[in-house]
PDB file of C-alpha atoms and ligand atoms in Angstrom:
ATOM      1  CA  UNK S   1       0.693  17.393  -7.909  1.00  0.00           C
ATOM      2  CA  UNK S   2       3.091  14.796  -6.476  1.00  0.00           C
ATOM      3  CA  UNK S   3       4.698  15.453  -3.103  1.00  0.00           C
ATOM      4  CA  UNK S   4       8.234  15.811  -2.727  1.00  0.00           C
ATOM      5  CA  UNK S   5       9.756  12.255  -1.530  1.00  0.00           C
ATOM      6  CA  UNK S   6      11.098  13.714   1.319  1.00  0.00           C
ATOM      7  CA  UNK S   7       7.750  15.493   2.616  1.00  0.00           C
ATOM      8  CA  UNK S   8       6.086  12.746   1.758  1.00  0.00           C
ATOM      9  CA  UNK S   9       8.317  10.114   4.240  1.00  0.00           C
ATOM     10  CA  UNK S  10       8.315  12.899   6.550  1.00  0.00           C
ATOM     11  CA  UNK S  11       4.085  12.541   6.426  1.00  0.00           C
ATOM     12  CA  UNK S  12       4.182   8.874   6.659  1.00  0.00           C
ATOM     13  CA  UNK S  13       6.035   8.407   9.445  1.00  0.00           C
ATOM     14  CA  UNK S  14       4.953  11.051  12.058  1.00  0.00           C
ATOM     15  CA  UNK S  15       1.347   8.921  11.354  1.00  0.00           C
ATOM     16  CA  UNK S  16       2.826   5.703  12.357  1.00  0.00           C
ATOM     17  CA  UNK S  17       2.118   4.007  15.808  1.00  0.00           C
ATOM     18  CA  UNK S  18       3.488   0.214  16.032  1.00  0.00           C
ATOM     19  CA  UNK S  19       0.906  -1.939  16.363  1.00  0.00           C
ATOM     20  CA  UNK S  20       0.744  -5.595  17.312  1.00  0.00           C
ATOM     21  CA  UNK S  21      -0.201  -8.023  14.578  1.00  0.00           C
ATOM     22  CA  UNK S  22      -3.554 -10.185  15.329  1.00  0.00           C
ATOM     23  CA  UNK S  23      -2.380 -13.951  14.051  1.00  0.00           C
ATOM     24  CA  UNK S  24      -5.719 -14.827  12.683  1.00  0.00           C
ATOM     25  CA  UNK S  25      -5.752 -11.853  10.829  1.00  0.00           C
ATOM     26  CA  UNK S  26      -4.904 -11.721   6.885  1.00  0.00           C
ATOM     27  CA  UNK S  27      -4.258  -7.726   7.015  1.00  0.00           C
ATOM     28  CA  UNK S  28      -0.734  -6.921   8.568  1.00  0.00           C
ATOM     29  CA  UNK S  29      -0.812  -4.156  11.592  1.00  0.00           C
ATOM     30  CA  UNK S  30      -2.066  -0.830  10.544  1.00  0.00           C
ATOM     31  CA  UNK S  31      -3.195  -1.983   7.203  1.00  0.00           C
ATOM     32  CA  UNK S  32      -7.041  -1.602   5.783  1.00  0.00           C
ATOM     33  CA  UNK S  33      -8.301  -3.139   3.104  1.00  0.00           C
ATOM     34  CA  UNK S  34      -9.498  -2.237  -0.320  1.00  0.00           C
ATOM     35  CA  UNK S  35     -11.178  -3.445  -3.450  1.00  0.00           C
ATOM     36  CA  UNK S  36      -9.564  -1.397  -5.963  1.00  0.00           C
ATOM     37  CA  UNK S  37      -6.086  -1.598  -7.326  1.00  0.00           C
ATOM     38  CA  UNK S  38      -4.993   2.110  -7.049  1.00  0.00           C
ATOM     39  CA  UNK S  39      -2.255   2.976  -9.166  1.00  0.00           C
ATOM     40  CA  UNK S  40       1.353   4.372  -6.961  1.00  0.00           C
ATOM     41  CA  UNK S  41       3.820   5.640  -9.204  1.00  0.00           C
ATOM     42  CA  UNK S  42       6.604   7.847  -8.337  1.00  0.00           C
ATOM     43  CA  UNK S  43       7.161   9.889 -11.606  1.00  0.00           C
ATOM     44  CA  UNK S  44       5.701   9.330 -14.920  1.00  0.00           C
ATOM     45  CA  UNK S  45       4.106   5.983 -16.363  1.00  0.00           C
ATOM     46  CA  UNK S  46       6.453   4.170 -18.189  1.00  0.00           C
ATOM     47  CA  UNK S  47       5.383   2.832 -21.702  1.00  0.00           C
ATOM     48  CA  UNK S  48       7.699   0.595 -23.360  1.00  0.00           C
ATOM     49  CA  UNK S  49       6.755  -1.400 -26.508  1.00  0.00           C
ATOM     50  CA  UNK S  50       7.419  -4.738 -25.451  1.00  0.00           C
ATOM     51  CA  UNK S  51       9.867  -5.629 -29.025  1.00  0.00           C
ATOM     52  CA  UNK S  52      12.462  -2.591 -27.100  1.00  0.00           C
ATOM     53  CA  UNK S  53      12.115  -4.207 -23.896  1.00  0.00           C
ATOM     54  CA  UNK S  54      15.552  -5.560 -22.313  1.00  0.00           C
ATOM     55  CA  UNK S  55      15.819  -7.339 -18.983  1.00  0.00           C
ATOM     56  CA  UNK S  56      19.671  -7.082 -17.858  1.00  0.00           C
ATOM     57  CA  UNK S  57      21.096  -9.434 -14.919  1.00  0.00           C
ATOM     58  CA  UNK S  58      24.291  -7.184 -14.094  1.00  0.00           C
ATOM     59  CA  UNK S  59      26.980  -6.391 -11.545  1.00  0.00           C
ATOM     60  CA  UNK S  60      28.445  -9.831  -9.761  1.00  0.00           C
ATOM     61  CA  UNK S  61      27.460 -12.560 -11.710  1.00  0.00           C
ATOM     62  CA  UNK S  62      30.065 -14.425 -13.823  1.00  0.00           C
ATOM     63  CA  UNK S  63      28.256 -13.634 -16.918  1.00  0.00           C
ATOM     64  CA  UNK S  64      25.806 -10.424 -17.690  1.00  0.00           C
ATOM     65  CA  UNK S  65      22.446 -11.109 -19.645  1.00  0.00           C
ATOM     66  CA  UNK S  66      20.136  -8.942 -21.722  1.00  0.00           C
ATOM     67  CA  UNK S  67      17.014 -10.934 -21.984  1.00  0.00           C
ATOM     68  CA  UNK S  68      14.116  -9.572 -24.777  1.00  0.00           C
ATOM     69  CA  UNK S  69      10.670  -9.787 -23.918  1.00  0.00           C
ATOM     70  CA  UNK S  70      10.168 -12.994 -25.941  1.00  0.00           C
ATOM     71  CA  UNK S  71      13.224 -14.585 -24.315  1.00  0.00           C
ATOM     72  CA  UNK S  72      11.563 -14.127 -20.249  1.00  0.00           C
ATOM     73  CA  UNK S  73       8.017 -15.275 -21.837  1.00  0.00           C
ATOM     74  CA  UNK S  74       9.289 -18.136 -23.279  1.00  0.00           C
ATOM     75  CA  UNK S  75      10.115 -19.487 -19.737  1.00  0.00           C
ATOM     76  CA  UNK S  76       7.880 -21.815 -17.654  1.00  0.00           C
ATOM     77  CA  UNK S  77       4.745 -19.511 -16.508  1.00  0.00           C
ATOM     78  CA  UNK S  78       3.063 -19.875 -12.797  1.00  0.00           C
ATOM     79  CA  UNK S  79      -0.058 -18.546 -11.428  1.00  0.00           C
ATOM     80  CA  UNK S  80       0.219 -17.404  -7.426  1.00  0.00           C
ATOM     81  CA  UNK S  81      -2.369 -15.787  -5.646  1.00  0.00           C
ATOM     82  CA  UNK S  82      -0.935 -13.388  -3.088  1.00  0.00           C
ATOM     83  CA  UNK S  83      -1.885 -10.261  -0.960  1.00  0.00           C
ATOM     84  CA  UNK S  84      -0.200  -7.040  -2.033  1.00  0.00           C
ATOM     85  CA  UNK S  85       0.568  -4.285   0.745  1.00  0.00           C
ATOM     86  CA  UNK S  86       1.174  -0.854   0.155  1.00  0.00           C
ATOM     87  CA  UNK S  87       3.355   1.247   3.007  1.00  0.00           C
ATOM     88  CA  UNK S  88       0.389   4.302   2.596  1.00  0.00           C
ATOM     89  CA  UNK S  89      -1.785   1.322   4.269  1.00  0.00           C
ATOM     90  CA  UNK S  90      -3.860   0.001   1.563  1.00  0.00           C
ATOM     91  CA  UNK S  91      -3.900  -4.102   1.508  1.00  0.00           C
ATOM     92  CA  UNK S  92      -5.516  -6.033  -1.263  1.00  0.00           C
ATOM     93  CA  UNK S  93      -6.152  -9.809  -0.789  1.00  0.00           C
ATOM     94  CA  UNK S  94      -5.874 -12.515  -3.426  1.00  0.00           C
ATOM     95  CA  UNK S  95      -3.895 -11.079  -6.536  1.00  0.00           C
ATOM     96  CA  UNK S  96      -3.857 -13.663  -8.915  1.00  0.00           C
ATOM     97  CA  UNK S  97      -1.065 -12.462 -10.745  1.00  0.00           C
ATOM     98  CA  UNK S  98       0.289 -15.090 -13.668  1.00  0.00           C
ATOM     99  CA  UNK S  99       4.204 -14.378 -15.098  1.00  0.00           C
ATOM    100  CA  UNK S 100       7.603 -16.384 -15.132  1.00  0.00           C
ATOM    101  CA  UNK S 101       8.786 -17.761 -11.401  1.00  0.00           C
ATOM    102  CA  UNK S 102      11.810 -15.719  -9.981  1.00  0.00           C
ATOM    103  CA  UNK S 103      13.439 -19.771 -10.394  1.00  0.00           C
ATOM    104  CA  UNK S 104      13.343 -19.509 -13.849  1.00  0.00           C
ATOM    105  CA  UNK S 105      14.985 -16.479 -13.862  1.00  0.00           C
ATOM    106  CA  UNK S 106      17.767 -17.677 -10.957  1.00  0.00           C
ATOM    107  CA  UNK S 107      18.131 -21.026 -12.898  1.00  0.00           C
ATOM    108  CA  UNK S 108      19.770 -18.827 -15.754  1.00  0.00           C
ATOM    109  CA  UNK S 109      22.140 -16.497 -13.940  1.00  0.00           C
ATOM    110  CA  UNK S 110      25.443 -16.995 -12.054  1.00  0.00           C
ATOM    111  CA  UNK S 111      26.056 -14.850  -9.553  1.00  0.00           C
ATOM    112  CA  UNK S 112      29.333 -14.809  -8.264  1.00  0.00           C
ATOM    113  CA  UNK S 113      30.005 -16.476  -4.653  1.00  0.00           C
ATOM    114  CA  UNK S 114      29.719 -13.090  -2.834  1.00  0.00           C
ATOM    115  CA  UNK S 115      26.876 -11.944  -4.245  1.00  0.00           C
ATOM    116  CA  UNK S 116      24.539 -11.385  -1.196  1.00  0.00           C
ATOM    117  CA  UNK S 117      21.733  -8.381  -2.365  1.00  0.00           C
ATOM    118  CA  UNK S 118      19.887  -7.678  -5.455  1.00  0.00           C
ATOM    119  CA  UNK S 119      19.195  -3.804  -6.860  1.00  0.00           C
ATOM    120  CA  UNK S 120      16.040  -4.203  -9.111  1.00  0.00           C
ATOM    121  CA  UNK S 121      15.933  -2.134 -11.332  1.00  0.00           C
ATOM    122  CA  UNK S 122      12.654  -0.526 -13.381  1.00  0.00           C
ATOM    123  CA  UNK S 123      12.318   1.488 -16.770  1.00  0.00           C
ATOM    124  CA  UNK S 124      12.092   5.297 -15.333  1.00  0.00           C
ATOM    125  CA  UNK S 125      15.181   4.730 -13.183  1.00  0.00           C
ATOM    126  CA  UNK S 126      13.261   3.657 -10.093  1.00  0.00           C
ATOM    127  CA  UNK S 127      15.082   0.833  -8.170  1.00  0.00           C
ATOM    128  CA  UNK S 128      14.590  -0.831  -4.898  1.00  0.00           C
ATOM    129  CA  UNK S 129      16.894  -3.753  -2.913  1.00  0.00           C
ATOM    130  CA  UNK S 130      16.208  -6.904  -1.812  1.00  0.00           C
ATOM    131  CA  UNK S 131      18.544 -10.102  -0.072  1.00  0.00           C
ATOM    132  CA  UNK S 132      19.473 -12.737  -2.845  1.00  0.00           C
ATOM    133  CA  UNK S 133      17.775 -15.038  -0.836  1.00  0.00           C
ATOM    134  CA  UNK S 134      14.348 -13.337  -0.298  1.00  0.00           C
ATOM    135  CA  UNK S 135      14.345 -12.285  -4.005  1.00  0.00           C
ATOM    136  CA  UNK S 136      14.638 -16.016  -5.065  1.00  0.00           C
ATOM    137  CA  UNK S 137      11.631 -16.987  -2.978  1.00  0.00           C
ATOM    138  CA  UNK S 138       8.915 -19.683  -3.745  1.00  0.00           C
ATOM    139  CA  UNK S 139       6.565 -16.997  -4.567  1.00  0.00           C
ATOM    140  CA  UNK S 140       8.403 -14.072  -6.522  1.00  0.00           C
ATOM    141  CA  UNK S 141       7.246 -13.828 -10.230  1.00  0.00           C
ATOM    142  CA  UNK S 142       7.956 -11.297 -13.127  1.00  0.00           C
ATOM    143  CA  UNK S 143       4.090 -10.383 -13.723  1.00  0.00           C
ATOM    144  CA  UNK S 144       2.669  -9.870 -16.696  1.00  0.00           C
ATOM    145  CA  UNK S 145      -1.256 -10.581 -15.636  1.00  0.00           C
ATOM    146  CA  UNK S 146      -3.392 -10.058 -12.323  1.00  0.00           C
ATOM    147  CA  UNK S 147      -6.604 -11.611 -12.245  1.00  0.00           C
ATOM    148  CA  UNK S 148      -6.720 -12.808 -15.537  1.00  0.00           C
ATOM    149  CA  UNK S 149      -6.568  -9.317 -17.797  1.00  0.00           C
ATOM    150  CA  UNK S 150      -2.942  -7.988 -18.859  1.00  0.00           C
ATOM    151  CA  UNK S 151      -1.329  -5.668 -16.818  1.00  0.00           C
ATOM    152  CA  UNK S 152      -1.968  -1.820 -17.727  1.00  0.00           C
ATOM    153  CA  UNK S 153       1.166   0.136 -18.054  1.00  0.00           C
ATOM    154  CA  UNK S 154       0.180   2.034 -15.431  1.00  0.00           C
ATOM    155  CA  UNK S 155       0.553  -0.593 -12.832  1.00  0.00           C
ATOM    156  CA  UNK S 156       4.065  -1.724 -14.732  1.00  0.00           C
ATOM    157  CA  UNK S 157       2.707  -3.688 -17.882  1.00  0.00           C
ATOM    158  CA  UNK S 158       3.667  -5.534 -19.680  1.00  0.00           C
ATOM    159  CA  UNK S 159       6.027  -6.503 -17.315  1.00  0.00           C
ATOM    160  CA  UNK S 160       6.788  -6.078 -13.532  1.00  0.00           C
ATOM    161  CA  UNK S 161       8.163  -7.702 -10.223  1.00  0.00           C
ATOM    162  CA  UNK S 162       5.912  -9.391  -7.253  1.00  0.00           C
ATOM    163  CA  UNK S 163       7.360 -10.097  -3.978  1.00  0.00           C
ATOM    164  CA  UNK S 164       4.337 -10.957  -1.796  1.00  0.00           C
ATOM    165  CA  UNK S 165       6.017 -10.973   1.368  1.00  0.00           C
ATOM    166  CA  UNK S 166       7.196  -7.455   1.503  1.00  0.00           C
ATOM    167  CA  UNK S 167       5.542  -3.645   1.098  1.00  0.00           C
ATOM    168  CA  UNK S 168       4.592  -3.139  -2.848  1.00  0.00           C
ATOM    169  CA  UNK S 169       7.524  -0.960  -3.216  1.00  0.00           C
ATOM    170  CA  UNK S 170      10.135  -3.874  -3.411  1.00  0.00           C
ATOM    171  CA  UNK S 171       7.416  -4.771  -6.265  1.00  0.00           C
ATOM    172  CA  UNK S 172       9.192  -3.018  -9.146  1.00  0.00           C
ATOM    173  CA  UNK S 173       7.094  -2.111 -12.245  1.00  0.00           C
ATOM    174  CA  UNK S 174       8.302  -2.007 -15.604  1.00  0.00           C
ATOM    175  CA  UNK S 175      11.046  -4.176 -14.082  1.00  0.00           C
ATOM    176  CA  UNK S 176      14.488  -4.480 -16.038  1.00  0.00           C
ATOM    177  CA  UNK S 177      17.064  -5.611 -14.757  1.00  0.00           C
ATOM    178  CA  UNK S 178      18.644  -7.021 -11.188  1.00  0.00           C
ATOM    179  CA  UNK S 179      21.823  -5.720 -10.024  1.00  0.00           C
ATOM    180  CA  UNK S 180      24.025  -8.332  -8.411  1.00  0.00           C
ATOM    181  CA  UNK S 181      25.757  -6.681  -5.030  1.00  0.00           C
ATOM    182  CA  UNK S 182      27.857  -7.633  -2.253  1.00  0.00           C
ATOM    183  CA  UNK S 183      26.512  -5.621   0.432  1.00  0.00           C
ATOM    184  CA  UNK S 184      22.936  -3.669   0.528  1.00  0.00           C
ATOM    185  CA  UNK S 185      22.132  -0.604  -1.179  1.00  0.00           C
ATOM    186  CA  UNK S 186      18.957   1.442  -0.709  1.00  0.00           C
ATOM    187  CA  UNK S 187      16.705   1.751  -3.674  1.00  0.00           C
ATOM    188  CA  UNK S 188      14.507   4.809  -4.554  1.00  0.00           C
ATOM    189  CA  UNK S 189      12.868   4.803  -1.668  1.00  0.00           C
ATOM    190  CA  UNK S 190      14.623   3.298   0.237  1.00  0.00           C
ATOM    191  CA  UNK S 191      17.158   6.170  -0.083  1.00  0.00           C
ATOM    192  CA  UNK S 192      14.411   8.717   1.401  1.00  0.00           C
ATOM    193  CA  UNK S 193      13.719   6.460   4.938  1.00  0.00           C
ATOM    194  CA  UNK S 194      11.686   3.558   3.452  1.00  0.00           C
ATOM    195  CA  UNK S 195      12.841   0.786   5.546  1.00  0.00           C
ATOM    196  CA  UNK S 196      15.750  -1.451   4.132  1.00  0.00           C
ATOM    197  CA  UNK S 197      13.622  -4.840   4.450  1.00  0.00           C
ATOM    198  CA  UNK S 198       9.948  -3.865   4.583  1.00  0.00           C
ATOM    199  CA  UNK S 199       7.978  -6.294   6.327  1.00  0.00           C
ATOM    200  CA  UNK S 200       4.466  -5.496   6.521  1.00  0.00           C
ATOM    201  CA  UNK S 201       3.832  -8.380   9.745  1.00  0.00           C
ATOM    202  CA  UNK S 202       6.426  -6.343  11.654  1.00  0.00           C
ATOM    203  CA  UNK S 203       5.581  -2.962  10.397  1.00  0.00           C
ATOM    204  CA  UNK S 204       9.382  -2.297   8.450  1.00  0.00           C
ATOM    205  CA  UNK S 205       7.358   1.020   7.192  1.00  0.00           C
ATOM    206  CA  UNK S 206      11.149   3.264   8.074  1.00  0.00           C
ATOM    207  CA  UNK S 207      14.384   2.736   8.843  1.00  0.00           C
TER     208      UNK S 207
HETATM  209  N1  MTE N 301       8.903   1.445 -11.300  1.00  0.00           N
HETATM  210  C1  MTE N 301       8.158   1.666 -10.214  1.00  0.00           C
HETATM  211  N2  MTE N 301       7.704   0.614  -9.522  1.00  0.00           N
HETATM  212  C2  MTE N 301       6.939   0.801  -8.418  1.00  0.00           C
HETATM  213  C3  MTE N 301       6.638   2.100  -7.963  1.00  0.00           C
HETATM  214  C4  MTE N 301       7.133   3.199  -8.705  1.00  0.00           C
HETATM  215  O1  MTE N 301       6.923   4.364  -8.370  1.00  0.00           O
HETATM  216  N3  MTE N 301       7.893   2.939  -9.832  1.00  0.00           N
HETATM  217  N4  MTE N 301       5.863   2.272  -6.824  1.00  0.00           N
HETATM  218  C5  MTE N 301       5.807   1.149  -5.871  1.00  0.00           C
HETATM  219  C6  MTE N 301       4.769   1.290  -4.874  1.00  0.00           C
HETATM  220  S1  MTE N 301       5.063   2.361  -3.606  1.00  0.00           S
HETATM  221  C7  MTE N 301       3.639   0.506  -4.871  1.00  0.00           C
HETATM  222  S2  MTE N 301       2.499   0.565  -3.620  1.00  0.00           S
HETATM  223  C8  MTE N 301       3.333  -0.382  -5.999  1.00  0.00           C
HETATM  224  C9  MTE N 301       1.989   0.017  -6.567  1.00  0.00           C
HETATM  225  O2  MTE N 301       1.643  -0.778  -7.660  1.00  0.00           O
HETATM  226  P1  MTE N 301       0.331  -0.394  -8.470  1.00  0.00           P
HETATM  227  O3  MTE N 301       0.486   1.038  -8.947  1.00  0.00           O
HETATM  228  O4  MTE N 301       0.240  -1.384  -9.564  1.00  0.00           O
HETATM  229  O5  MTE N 301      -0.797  -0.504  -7.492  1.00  0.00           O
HETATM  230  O6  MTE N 301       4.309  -0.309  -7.042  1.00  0.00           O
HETATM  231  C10 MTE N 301       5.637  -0.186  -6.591  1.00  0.00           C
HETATM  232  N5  MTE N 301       6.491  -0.281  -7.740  1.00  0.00           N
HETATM  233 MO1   MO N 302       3.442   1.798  -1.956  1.00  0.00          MO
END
């Protein structure tokens, strides 16, 4: 049985002493690592054929999008390798997760002048915010493979968001749309006491 979000925040953060991080370390403060790739869901799997799929760029940009599935894979593909953190304290090291660079994607959209955050937003109704400017980073891909095999729908095939530098929350699965905003917004979790940024270097577990 899943906890409720708020006991569950509640559990997390009375377990949380800050720690300092060690620089030649590759696992962030209060971290430990693991070989698997456990599935974290909030809610059920969502399975989408991939001919329904829709990716929407909404809210302040001078002109809204709905991309199909063919239209995002169609775009220039990378290949990143990248940790992936979870806030429950599992780190993996060395994803190498192939998909369409979050450049491809900006190069596309307009967002109006004042556009300053980003809701993402997944099939399911699960969202989570980001800064424009961190969610257009070198490294931030839509996914569609880790480690050479397609992802599995439970961990947000065929198609989902990476942002290696933050917790694996602000890594949306089934990922459709971004949200355009003015001014920040918590997501999901976000909205239960997940910190606003949620660096894993500085421990941005809570807000
Ligand atoms: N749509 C959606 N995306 C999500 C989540 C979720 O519940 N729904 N959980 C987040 C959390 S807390 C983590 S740790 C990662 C886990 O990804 P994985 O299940 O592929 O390991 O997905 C993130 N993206
Ligand atoms: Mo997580």
């Amino acid at each position: 049985m899943e906890l409720n979000p708020f006991k569950r925040v509640a559990r997390l953060r009375a377990a949380d002493p800050k720690r300092k991080p060690d620089e030649n370390d590759r696992l962030p403060p209060g971290q430990y690592l693991t070989d698997k790739f456990p599935v974290l869901t909030h809610g059920p799997t969502q399975r989408v054929p991939k001919d329904r799929w829709r990716f929407k760029v909404f809210g302040l940009v001078e002109e809204e999008i709905a991309w199909t599935y063919d239209d995002i894979l169609a775009m220039p593909q990378v290949e990143i390798t990248a940790d992936f953190h979870c806030v429950t304290r599992w780190s993996q090291l060395d994803n190498r997760w192939k998909g369409v660079s979050i450049h491809e994607v900006m190069g596309r959209i307009r967002p109006r002048p004042e556009a300053r955050f980003v809701t993402i937003h997944g099939y399911g109704g699960y969202t989570t915010n980001l800064p424009l400017d961190e969610l257009a980073d070198d490294d931030v891909l839509l996914a569609h493979t880790r480690n050479g095999e397609s992802l599995s729908a439970e961990h947000g095939g065929p198609l989902r968001l990476i942002v290696p530098k933050l917790y694996a929350w602000k890594s949306a699965k089934w990922v459709n749309g971004l949200e355009f905003m003015a001014s920040d917004r918590p997501g999901f979790w976000e909205s239960y006491g997940y910190h606003m940024h949620g660096d894993p270097w500085t421990e941005e577990r809570f807000s």
